[in-house]
Amino acid sequence: MNIEVWQGDITDLDVDAIVNAANESLLGGGGVDGAIHRAAGPGLLEECRQLPELRPGVRCPTGEVRATGGHRLKARHVLHTVGPVWRDGHHDEPALLANCYWQSLKLAEQMGLHSIAFPAISCGVFGYPLHQAARIAATETLAWQKSHAVPKRILLVAYNEATAKALQQAVLMAQRESNAA
C-alpha cells in the first residue's frame, strides 16, 4: 500500500470519489471548489442545495464531510470537506485539517469506495502553509492505510509543481517515520 502523488487537474481523475475542499455553504467558490462545480455541471450545485443547513449558510462545518454524486465528472462521487482557515496554528487548525482527511476516508470506507483523490485541502485561499498541510495529508492518509483495507488507492493531487514536491517530500517522510516506529 502506498499513497500516490499526482500533479494535474483533479476533475479529470477516474476514481470512485474526489474530495472537494469546499466552504461551509457547499455552494461553490474559488480554487478547486469552483473547478469541481464547473466540471460537474449544475446538477452538483442543485444536489448541494438539497443538503440540510445546520444553521444559516452552513451545510458542512469545518472538519466534517458530506457526499454527493459526481454528476458530469469521471469520479462517481464528490466528498465535500471544509478545511480550516489558517489563523496562526493555535486555533485547532492542525486537528481540523487532519479530521478532513480522516472523516473523508471514513465516509469513503462506509460507502465501499476503493479509490479516492484529495486536493491540498486549505492550501489555497484558506492560507494553510503548504509544507505543514502536506505533512498532515501524508501522515493521516498513511495512518489510515495501515489500519484499513479500503479505500485501497489514495491519491494526493497537486495543481502545481511546488505542491507536488511538498506532497512527495511529506509522503516520503511519513513513510520513513512509520517504518521506524
Short mmCIF file of N, CA and C in Angstrom, two decimals:
data_model
loop_
_atom_site.label_atom_id
_atom_site.label_comp_id
_atom_site.label_asym_id
_atom_site.label_seq_id
_atom_site.Cartn_x
_atom_site.Cartn_y
_atom_site.Cartn_z
N MET A 1 0.85 -1.19 0.00
CA MET A 1 0.00 0.00 0.00
C MET A 1 0.88 1.23 0.00
N ASN A 2 0.46 2.20 -0.76
CA ASN A 2 1.19 3.46 -0.74
C ASN A 2 0.26 4.59 -1.12
N ILE A 3 0.73 5.78 -0.85
CA ILE A 3 -0.01 6.98 -1.20
C ILE A 3 0.59 7.50 -2.49
N GLU A 4 -0.24 7.80 -3.47
CA GLU A 4 0.23 8.32 -4.75
C GLU A 4 0.11 9.84 -4.76
N VAL A 5 1.13 10.50 -5.27
CA VAL A 5 1.07 11.94 -5.51
C VAL A 5 0.93 12.12 -7.01
N TRP A 6 -0.05 12.89 -7.41
CA TRP A 6 -0.34 13.10 -8.83
C TRP A 6 -0.50 14.59 -9.09
N GLN A 7 0.17 15.09 -10.11
CA GLN A 7 0.06 16.50 -10.47
C GLN A 7 -0.86 16.65 -11.66
N GLY A 8 -1.86 17.50 -11.52
CA GLY A 8 -2.80 17.74 -12.61
C GLY A 8 -4.14 18.22 -12.10
N ASP A 9 -5.15 18.09 -12.95
CA ASP A 9 -6.50 18.56 -12.66
C ASP A 9 -7.29 17.44 -12.00
N ILE A 10 -7.66 17.63 -10.75
CA ILE A 10 -8.39 16.61 -10.01
C ILE A 10 -9.71 16.25 -10.68
N THR A 11 -10.28 17.18 -11.43
CA THR A 11 -11.58 16.91 -12.07
C THR A 11 -11.46 15.93 -13.23
N ASP A 12 -10.24 15.64 -13.68
CA ASP A 12 -10.01 14.69 -14.77
C ASP A 12 -9.89 13.24 -14.30
N LEU A 13 -9.79 13.03 -13.00
CA LEU A 13 -9.49 11.69 -12.49
C LEU A 13 -10.70 10.76 -12.52
N ASP A 14 -10.43 9.53 -12.94
CA ASP A 14 -11.45 8.48 -12.95
C ASP A 14 -11.26 7.63 -11.70
N VAL A 15 -11.85 8.09 -10.61
CA VAL A 15 -11.75 7.42 -9.31
C VAL A 15 -13.16 7.31 -8.73
N ASP A 16 -13.29 6.54 -7.67
CA ASP A 16 -14.61 6.43 -7.04
C ASP A 16 -15.07 7.77 -6.48
N ALA A 17 -14.14 8.52 -5.89
CA ALA A 17 -14.51 9.82 -5.31
C ALA A 17 -13.34 10.79 -5.40
N ILE A 18 -13.69 12.04 -5.64
CA ILE A 18 -12.73 13.12 -5.44
C ILE A 18 -13.22 13.92 -4.24
N VAL A 19 -12.29 14.48 -3.52
CA VAL A 19 -12.62 15.30 -2.37
C VAL A 19 -12.59 16.75 -2.81
N ASN A 20 -13.62 17.48 -2.42
CA ASN A 20 -13.71 18.89 -2.72
C ASN A 20 -13.35 19.68 -1.47
N ALA A 21 -12.38 20.57 -1.58
CA ALA A 21 -12.05 21.49 -0.50
C ALA A 21 -13.06 22.63 -0.59
N ALA A 22 -14.15 22.48 0.12
CA ALA A 22 -15.31 23.36 -0.02
C ALA A 22 -15.35 24.44 1.06
N ASN A 23 -16.35 25.29 0.95
CA ASN A 23 -16.68 26.20 2.05
C ASN A 23 -17.92 25.64 2.74
N GLU A 24 -18.28 26.21 3.87
CA GLU A 24 -19.36 25.64 4.68
C GLU A 24 -20.72 25.62 4.00
N SER A 25 -20.94 26.48 3.02
CA SER A 25 -22.24 26.50 2.33
C SER A 25 -22.37 25.37 1.32
N LEU A 26 -21.25 24.85 0.84
CA LEU A 26 -21.18 23.82 -0.21
C LEU A 26 -21.77 24.30 -1.54
N LEU A 27 -21.85 25.61 -1.73
CA LEU A 27 -22.47 26.14 -2.94
C LEU A 27 -21.45 26.63 -3.97
N GLY A 28 -20.22 26.17 -3.86
CA GLY A 28 -19.20 26.56 -4.83
C GLY A 28 -18.42 27.76 -4.34
N GLY A 29 -17.29 27.98 -4.96
CA GLY A 29 -16.42 29.08 -4.56
C GLY A 29 -15.26 29.17 -5.52
N GLY A 30 -14.11 29.57 -5.00
CA GLY A 30 -12.93 29.69 -5.84
C GLY A 30 -12.09 28.43 -5.80
N GLY A 31 -10.95 28.48 -6.44
CA GLY A 31 -9.99 27.39 -6.40
C GLY A 31 -10.56 26.06 -6.86
N VAL A 32 -10.17 24.99 -6.17
CA VAL A 32 -10.61 23.65 -6.55
C VAL A 32 -12.12 23.50 -6.40
N ASP A 33 -12.71 24.18 -5.44
CA ASP A 33 -14.16 24.13 -5.24
C ASP A 33 -14.89 24.61 -6.50
N GLY A 34 -14.48 25.76 -7.02
CA GLY A 34 -15.09 26.28 -8.24
C GLY A 34 -14.83 25.38 -9.43
N ALA A 35 -13.61 24.85 -9.53
CA ALA A 35 -13.27 23.96 -10.65
C ALA A 35 -14.12 22.69 -10.63
N ILE A 36 -14.33 22.13 -9.46
CA ILE A 36 -15.15 20.92 -9.35
C ILE A 36 -16.60 21.22 -9.71
N HIS A 37 -17.12 22.32 -9.21
CA HIS A 37 -18.51 22.69 -9.54
C HIS A 37 -18.67 22.94 -11.04
N ARG A 38 -17.71 23.62 -11.65
CA ARG A 38 -17.81 23.87 -13.10
C ARG A 38 -17.76 22.57 -13.90
N ALA A 39 -16.83 21.69 -13.54
CA ALA A 39 -16.67 20.44 -14.29
C ALA A 39 -17.85 19.49 -14.07
N ALA A 40 -18.42 19.50 -12.88
CA ALA A 40 -19.53 18.59 -12.57
C ALA A 40 -20.85 19.05 -13.18
N GLY A 41 -20.95 20.35 -13.45
CA GLY A 41 -22.18 20.88 -14.03
C GLY A 41 -23.19 21.29 -12.97
N PRO A 42 -24.31 21.85 -13.40
CA PRO A 42 -25.29 22.43 -12.48
C PRO A 42 -25.96 21.42 -11.55
N GLY A 43 -25.94 20.16 -11.91
CA GLY A 43 -26.54 19.14 -11.04
C GLY A 43 -25.87 19.05 -9.68
N LEU A 44 -24.56 19.30 -9.63
CA LEU A 44 -23.84 19.26 -8.36
C LEU A 44 -24.34 20.36 -7.44
N LEU A 45 -24.44 21.57 -7.96
CA LEU A 45 -24.93 22.69 -7.15
C LEU A 45 -26.34 22.40 -6.65
N GLU A 46 -27.17 21.88 -7.51
CA GLU A 46 -28.55 21.57 -7.12
C GLU A 46 -28.57 20.51 -6.01
N GLU A 47 -27.74 19.48 -6.14
CA GLU A 47 -27.70 18.46 -5.10
C GLU A 47 -27.18 19.04 -3.78
N CYS A 48 -26.17 19.91 -3.86
CA CYS A 48 -25.65 20.55 -2.65
C CYS A 48 -26.73 21.41 -1.98
N ARG A 49 -27.51 22.10 -2.78
CA ARG A 49 -28.59 22.93 -2.22
C ARG A 49 -29.62 22.09 -1.45
N GLN A 50 -29.74 20.82 -1.83
CA GLN A 50 -30.72 19.94 -1.16
C GLN A 50 -30.22 19.43 0.20
N LEU A 51 -28.92 19.56 0.45
CA LEU A 51 -28.39 19.13 1.74
C LEU A 51 -28.89 20.07 2.83
N PRO A 52 -29.22 19.53 4.00
CA PRO A 52 -29.79 20.38 5.05
C PRO A 52 -28.77 21.38 5.60
N GLU A 53 -29.29 22.58 5.89
CA GLU A 53 -28.47 23.59 6.56
C GLU A 53 -28.53 23.32 8.07
N LEU A 54 -27.38 23.28 8.70
CA LEU A 54 -27.32 23.09 10.15
C LEU A 54 -27.60 24.39 10.88
N ARG A 55 -27.20 25.47 10.25
CA ARG A 55 -27.53 26.84 10.65
C ARG A 55 -27.43 27.65 9.38
N PRO A 56 -27.93 28.86 9.36
CA PRO A 56 -27.95 29.61 8.09
C PRO A 56 -26.59 29.63 7.38
N GLY A 57 -26.57 29.14 6.14
CA GLY A 57 -25.37 29.15 5.32
C GLY A 57 -24.38 28.03 5.59
N VAL A 58 -24.68 27.13 6.52
CA VAL A 58 -23.74 26.07 6.88
C VAL A 58 -24.37 24.70 6.64
N ARG A 59 -23.88 24.03 5.61
CA ARG A 59 -24.30 22.65 5.33
C ARG A 59 -23.25 21.64 5.79
N CYS A 60 -22.02 22.13 5.96
CA CYS A 60 -20.92 21.25 6.39
C CYS A 60 -19.95 22.06 7.23
N PRO A 61 -19.90 21.81 8.54
CA PRO A 61 -18.95 22.54 9.38
C PRO A 61 -17.50 22.16 9.09
N THR A 62 -16.60 23.00 9.49
CA THR A 62 -15.17 22.75 9.32
C THR A 62 -14.78 21.42 9.95
N GLY A 63 -14.02 20.63 9.18
CA GLY A 63 -13.54 19.34 9.64
C GLY A 63 -14.48 18.18 9.37
N GLU A 64 -15.66 18.47 8.82
CA GLU A 64 -16.62 17.41 8.51
C GLU A 64 -16.69 17.17 7.01
N VAL A 65 -17.52 16.22 6.60
CA VAL A 65 -17.61 15.83 5.18
C VAL A 65 -19.05 15.49 4.82
N ARG A 66 -19.43 15.79 3.58
CA ARG A 66 -20.74 15.43 3.03
C ARG A 66 -20.51 14.83 1.64
N ALA A 67 -21.35 13.88 1.26
CA ALA A 67 -21.21 13.20 -0.03
C ALA A 67 -22.31 13.60 -1.00
N THR A 68 -21.92 13.74 -2.28
CA THR A 68 -22.88 13.93 -3.37
C THR A 68 -22.44 13.04 -4.52
N GLY A 69 -23.26 13.01 -5.55
CA GLY A 69 -22.88 12.31 -6.77
C GLY A 69 -21.82 13.10 -7.52
N GLY A 70 -21.21 12.47 -8.50
CA GLY A 70 -20.17 13.11 -9.29
C GLY A 70 -20.70 13.89 -10.48
N HIS A 71 -21.95 13.65 -10.86
CA HIS A 71 -22.59 14.33 -11.98
C HIS A 71 -21.77 14.17 -13.25
N ARG A 72 -21.28 15.24 -13.85
CA ARG A 72 -20.55 15.13 -15.13
C ARG A 72 -19.08 14.75 -14.98
N LEU A 73 -18.63 14.56 -13.77
CA LEU A 73 -17.24 14.16 -13.53
C LEU A 73 -17.05 12.68 -13.85
N LYS A 74 -15.79 12.29 -14.10
CA LYS A 74 -15.48 10.87 -14.22
C LYS A 74 -15.62 10.18 -12.86
N ALA A 75 -15.32 10.92 -11.80
CA ALA A 75 -15.49 10.40 -10.44
C ALA A 75 -16.97 10.18 -10.17
N ARG A 76 -17.27 9.08 -9.51
CA ARG A 76 -18.67 8.77 -9.25
C ARG A 76 -19.27 9.55 -8.09
N HIS A 77 -18.40 10.02 -7.21
CA HIS A 77 -18.87 10.77 -6.03
C HIS A 77 -17.95 11.96 -5.78
N VAL A 78 -18.51 12.96 -5.12
CA VAL A 78 -17.72 14.07 -4.61
C VAL A 78 -17.93 14.08 -3.10
N LEU A 79 -16.84 14.03 -2.36
CA LEU A 79 -16.89 14.16 -0.91
C LEU A 79 -16.45 15.58 -0.58
N HIS A 80 -17.36 16.37 -0.06
CA HIS A 80 -17.10 17.78 0.24
C HIS A 80 -16.63 17.89 1.68
N THR A 81 -15.46 18.46 1.89
CA THR A 81 -14.97 18.70 3.24
C THR A 81 -14.57 20.16 3.35
N VAL A 82 -14.67 20.67 4.56
CA VAL A 82 -14.34 22.08 4.79
C VAL A 82 -13.11 22.13 5.68
N GLY A 83 -12.02 22.57 5.08
CA GLY A 83 -10.78 22.71 5.83
C GLY A 83 -10.77 23.99 6.64
N PRO A 84 -9.86 24.07 7.59
CA PRO A 84 -9.77 25.27 8.41
C PRO A 84 -9.11 26.43 7.66
N VAL A 85 -9.54 27.61 7.99
CA VAL A 85 -8.84 28.82 7.54
C VAL A 85 -7.64 28.98 8.48
N TRP A 86 -6.46 29.17 7.91
CA TRP A 86 -5.25 29.34 8.72
C TRP A 86 -5.30 30.68 9.42
N ARG A 87 -5.14 30.64 10.73
CA ARG A 87 -5.05 31.87 11.51
C ARG A 87 -3.62 32.04 12.01
N ASP A 88 -3.20 31.10 12.84
CA ASP A 88 -1.82 31.14 13.33
C ASP A 88 -1.34 29.77 13.78
N GLY A 89 -2.17 28.75 13.59
CA GLY A 89 -1.81 27.40 14.00
C GLY A 89 -2.17 27.08 15.43
N HIS A 90 -2.74 28.03 16.15
CA HIS A 90 -3.09 27.83 17.56
C HIS A 90 -4.60 27.84 17.78
N HIS A 91 -5.36 27.61 16.75
CA HIS A 91 -6.83 27.58 16.84
C HIS A 91 -7.37 26.26 16.29
N ASP A 92 -6.73 25.18 16.66
CA ASP A 92 -7.12 23.82 16.27
C ASP A 92 -7.00 23.55 14.77
N GLU A 93 -6.28 24.39 14.04
CA GLU A 93 -6.15 24.16 12.59
C GLU A 93 -5.58 22.78 12.26
N PRO A 94 -4.49 22.33 12.91
CA PRO A 94 -3.96 21.00 12.55
C PRO A 94 -4.97 19.88 12.79
N ALA A 95 -5.65 19.90 13.92
CA ALA A 95 -6.64 18.85 14.22
C ALA A 95 -7.81 18.90 13.25
N LEU A 96 -8.26 20.10 12.92
CA LEU A 96 -9.38 20.23 11.98
C LEU A 96 -8.98 19.75 10.59
N LEU A 97 -7.76 20.08 10.16
CA LEU A 97 -7.31 19.62 8.85
C LEU A 97 -7.16 18.10 8.83
N ALA A 98 -6.57 17.54 9.87
CA ALA A 98 -6.44 16.08 9.97
C ALA A 98 -7.82 15.43 9.91
N ASN A 99 -8.79 16.03 10.55
CA ASN A 99 -10.14 15.49 10.56
C ASN A 99 -10.75 15.48 9.16
N CYS A 100 -10.42 16.47 8.34
CA CYS A 100 -10.92 16.49 6.95
C CYS A 100 -10.50 15.22 6.22
N TYR A 101 -9.24 14.86 6.36
CA TYR A 101 -8.73 13.65 5.69
C TYR A 101 -9.35 12.40 6.31
N TRP A 102 -9.32 12.31 7.63
CA TRP A 102 -9.79 11.10 8.30
C TRP A 102 -11.29 10.88 8.05
N GLN A 103 -12.08 11.94 8.19
CA GLN A 103 -13.53 11.79 8.01
C GLN A 103 -13.88 11.48 6.55
N SER A 104 -13.13 12.02 5.61
CA SER A 104 -13.36 11.70 4.20
C SER A 104 -13.06 10.23 3.94
N LEU A 105 -11.97 9.73 4.50
CA LEU A 105 -11.61 8.32 4.33
C LEU A 105 -12.62 7.41 5.02
N LYS A 106 -13.08 7.83 6.19
CA LYS A 106 -14.09 7.05 6.92
C LYS A 106 -15.38 6.95 6.11
N LEU A 107 -15.83 8.06 5.53
CA LEU A 107 -17.04 8.04 4.72
C LEU A 107 -16.84 7.19 3.46
N ALA A 108 -15.67 7.32 2.85
CA ALA A 108 -15.37 6.50 1.66
C ALA A 108 -15.43 5.02 2.01
N GLU A 109 -14.90 4.65 3.16
CA GLU A 109 -14.95 3.26 3.61
C GLU A 109 -16.41 2.82 3.80
N GLN A 110 -17.20 3.66 4.46
CA GLN A 110 -18.61 3.33 4.69
C GLN A 110 -19.37 3.17 3.38
N MET A 111 -18.98 3.93 2.37
CA MET A 111 -19.64 3.87 1.07
C MET A 111 -19.09 2.73 0.20
N GLY A 112 -18.05 2.04 0.68
CA GLY A 112 -17.46 0.95 -0.08
C GLY A 112 -16.63 1.40 -1.26
N LEU A 113 -16.04 2.59 -1.17
CA LEU A 113 -15.25 3.14 -2.28
C LEU A 113 -13.82 2.61 -2.21
N HIS A 114 -13.24 2.34 -3.37
CA HIS A 114 -11.89 1.77 -3.42
C HIS A 114 -10.82 2.76 -3.84
N SER A 115 -11.21 3.91 -4.39
CA SER A 115 -10.21 4.91 -4.80
C SER A 115 -10.74 6.30 -4.48
N ILE A 116 -9.83 7.14 -3.99
CA ILE A 116 -10.18 8.50 -3.58
C ILE A 116 -9.02 9.43 -3.89
N ALA A 117 -9.34 10.65 -4.31
CA ALA A 117 -8.32 11.65 -4.62
C ALA A 117 -8.59 12.91 -3.81
N PHE A 118 -7.56 13.39 -3.15
CA PHE A 118 -7.63 14.60 -2.33
C PHE A 118 -6.88 15.74 -2.98
N PRO A 119 -7.43 16.96 -2.95
CA PRO A 119 -6.62 18.13 -3.29
C PRO A 119 -5.80 18.51 -2.04
N ALA A 120 -5.01 19.53 -2.14
CA ALA A 120 -4.27 20.04 -0.99
C ALA A 120 -5.23 20.93 -0.19
N ILE A 121 -5.96 20.31 0.72
CA ILE A 121 -7.03 20.98 1.46
C ILE A 121 -6.48 22.16 2.26
N SER A 122 -7.16 23.29 2.16
CA SER A 122 -6.88 24.54 2.88
C SER A 122 -5.65 25.30 2.40
N CYS A 123 -4.96 24.81 1.36
CA CYS A 123 -3.72 25.46 0.92
C CYS A 123 -3.94 26.64 -0.03
N GLY A 124 -5.13 26.82 -0.53
CA GLY A 124 -5.40 27.93 -1.45
C GLY A 124 -5.80 29.17 -0.68
N VAL A 125 -7.01 29.63 -0.92
CA VAL A 125 -7.48 30.87 -0.30
C VAL A 125 -7.60 30.76 1.22
N PHE A 126 -7.63 29.54 1.78
CA PHE A 126 -7.70 29.39 3.23
C PHE A 126 -6.35 29.59 3.90
N GLY A 127 -5.26 29.67 3.09
CA GLY A 127 -3.97 30.13 3.57
C GLY A 127 -3.15 29.21 4.44
N TYR A 128 -3.46 27.92 4.46
CA TYR A 128 -2.69 26.99 5.29
C TYR A 128 -1.28 26.86 4.70
N PRO A 129 -0.24 26.94 5.50
CA PRO A 129 1.12 26.78 4.98
C PRO A 129 1.29 25.42 4.30
N LEU A 130 1.78 25.44 3.08
CA LEU A 130 1.83 24.25 2.24
C LEU A 130 2.54 23.07 2.89
N HIS A 131 3.73 23.28 3.42
CA HIS A 131 4.50 22.16 3.95
C HIS A 131 3.85 21.55 5.20
N GLN A 132 3.24 22.39 6.01
CA GLN A 132 2.53 21.87 7.18
C GLN A 132 1.29 21.08 6.76
N ALA A 133 0.56 21.60 5.80
CA ALA A 133 -0.64 20.91 5.31
C ALA A 133 -0.27 19.59 4.62
N ALA A 134 0.81 19.60 3.85
CA ALA A 134 1.25 18.38 3.16
C ALA A 134 1.63 17.31 4.18
N ARG A 135 2.26 17.72 5.23
CA ARG A 135 2.66 16.79 6.30
C ARG A 135 1.43 16.11 6.91
N ILE A 136 0.40 16.90 7.18
CA ILE A 136 -0.84 16.36 7.76
C ILE A 136 -1.51 15.42 6.76
N ALA A 137 -1.57 15.82 5.50
CA ALA A 137 -2.19 14.98 4.46
C ALA A 137 -1.49 13.63 4.39
N ALA A 138 -0.17 13.64 4.36
CA ALA A 138 0.60 12.40 4.24
C ALA A 138 0.46 11.53 5.48
N THR A 139 0.57 12.13 6.64
CA THR A 139 0.50 11.38 7.89
C THR A 139 -0.86 10.73 8.07
N GLU A 140 -1.92 11.49 7.83
CA GLU A 140 -3.28 10.96 8.03
C GLU A 140 -3.62 9.87 7.03
N THR A 141 -3.29 10.08 5.77
CA THR A 141 -3.65 9.08 4.76
C THR A 141 -2.83 7.80 4.95
N LEU A 142 -1.57 7.93 5.31
CA LEU A 142 -0.74 6.75 5.56
C LEU A 142 -1.24 5.99 6.79
N ALA A 143 -1.57 6.71 7.85
CA ALA A 143 -2.10 6.06 9.06
C ALA A 143 -3.40 5.32 8.74
N TRP A 144 -4.23 5.91 7.90
CA TRP A 144 -5.48 5.25 7.51
C TRP A 144 -5.17 3.94 6.78
N GLN A 145 -4.29 4.02 5.80
CA GLN A 145 -3.98 2.82 5.00
C GLN A 145 -3.40 1.69 5.84
N LYS A 146 -2.68 2.02 6.88
CA LYS A 146 -2.07 0.98 7.72
C LYS A 146 -3.12 0.21 8.51
N SER A 147 -4.27 0.82 8.77
CA SER A 147 -5.25 0.18 9.64
C SER A 147 -6.59 -0.11 8.97
N HIS A 148 -6.73 0.18 7.68
CA HIS A 148 -8.00 -0.04 6.98
C HIS A 148 -7.73 -0.63 5.59
N ALA A 149 -8.64 -1.48 5.14
CA ALA A 149 -8.48 -2.13 3.83
C ALA A 149 -8.92 -1.25 2.67
N VAL A 150 -9.89 -0.38 2.90
CA VAL A 150 -10.37 0.50 1.83
C VAL A 150 -10.48 1.93 2.35
N PRO A 151 -10.37 2.92 1.48
CA PRO A 151 -10.02 2.79 0.07
C PRO A 151 -8.59 2.31 -0.12
N LYS A 152 -8.41 1.44 -1.11
CA LYS A 152 -7.09 0.88 -1.41
C LYS A 152 -6.19 1.88 -2.09
N ARG A 153 -6.77 2.72 -2.93
CA ARG A 153 -5.98 3.68 -3.70
C ARG A 153 -6.29 5.09 -3.20
N ILE A 154 -5.26 5.76 -2.69
CA ILE A 154 -5.39 7.13 -2.20
C ILE A 154 -4.42 8.00 -2.97
N LEU A 155 -4.96 9.03 -3.61
CA LEU A 155 -4.14 9.97 -4.37
C LEU A 155 -4.17 11.33 -3.69
N LEU A 156 -3.00 11.95 -3.59
CA LEU A 156 -2.89 13.34 -3.17
C LEU A 156 -2.59 14.12 -4.44
N VAL A 157 -3.48 15.01 -4.79
CA VAL A 157 -3.41 15.69 -6.09
C VAL A 157 -2.89 17.11 -5.92
N ALA A 158 -1.87 17.42 -6.70
CA ALA A 158 -1.25 18.74 -6.69
C ALA A 158 -1.63 19.48 -7.97
N TYR A 159 -1.98 20.72 -7.83
CA TYR A 159 -2.33 21.53 -9.00
C TYR A 159 -1.11 22.19 -9.62
N ASN A 160 0.04 22.16 -8.92
CA ASN A 160 1.26 22.74 -9.49
C ASN A 160 2.48 21.98 -8.97
N GLU A 161 3.64 22.29 -9.53
CA GLU A 161 4.86 21.56 -9.20
C GLU A 161 5.30 21.75 -7.75
N ALA A 162 5.15 22.96 -7.23
CA ALA A 162 5.56 23.21 -5.84
C ALA A 162 4.73 22.36 -4.87
N THR A 163 3.45 22.26 -5.13
CA THR A 163 2.58 21.44 -4.27
C THR A 163 2.93 19.97 -4.42
N ALA A 164 3.20 19.52 -5.64
CA ALA A 164 3.58 18.12 -5.87
C ALA A 164 4.85 17.78 -5.10
N LYS A 165 5.85 18.66 -5.15
CA LYS A 165 7.11 18.41 -4.43
C LYS A 165 6.89 18.35 -2.93
N ALA A 166 6.08 19.28 -2.41
CA ALA A 166 5.80 19.29 -0.97
C ALA A 166 5.09 18.02 -0.55
N LEU A 167 4.13 17.58 -1.34
CA LEU A 167 3.40 16.35 -1.02
C LEU A 167 4.31 15.12 -1.11
N GLN A 168 5.16 15.05 -2.15
CA GLN A 168 6.08 13.92 -2.29
C GLN A 168 7.04 13.84 -1.10
N GLN A 169 7.59 14.98 -0.71
CA GLN A 169 8.50 15.01 0.43
C GLN A 169 7.79 14.58 1.71
N ALA A 170 6.57 15.05 1.90
CA ALA A 170 5.81 14.71 3.10
C ALA A 170 5.47 13.23 3.15
N VAL A 171 5.12 12.65 2.01
CA VAL A 171 4.81 11.22 1.96
C VAL A 171 6.06 10.40 2.29
N LEU A 172 7.19 10.75 1.70
CA LEU A 172 8.44 10.02 1.99
C LEU A 172 8.79 10.10 3.46
N MET A 173 8.67 11.29 4.05
CA MET A 173 8.99 11.47 5.46
C MET A 173 8.03 10.66 6.33
N ALA A 174 6.75 10.70 6.02
CA ALA A 174 5.76 9.95 6.81
C ALA A 174 6.00 8.45 6.70
N GLN A 175 6.38 7.98 5.51
CA GLN A 175 6.67 6.55 5.33
C GLN A 175 7.90 6.14 6.15
N ARG A 176 8.93 6.97 6.13
CA ARG A 176 10.14 6.68 6.90
C ARG A 176 9.82 6.59 8.39
N GLU A 177 9.07 7.57 8.87
CA GLU A 177 8.72 7.60 10.30
C GLU A 177 7.84 6.41 10.67
N SER A 178 6.94 6.05 9.79
CA SER A 178 6.04 4.92 10.03
C SER A 178 6.82 3.61 10.08
N ASN A 179 7.79 3.46 9.20
CA ASN A 179 8.61 2.24 9.17
C ASN A 179 9.53 2.14 10.38
N ALA A 180 9.95 3.30 10.89
CA ALA A 180 10.85 3.32 12.04
C ALA A 180 10.11 3.04 13.35
N ALA A 181 8.82 3.29 13.35
CA ALA A 181 8.03 3.13 14.60
C ALA A 181 7.80 1.67 14.95
#
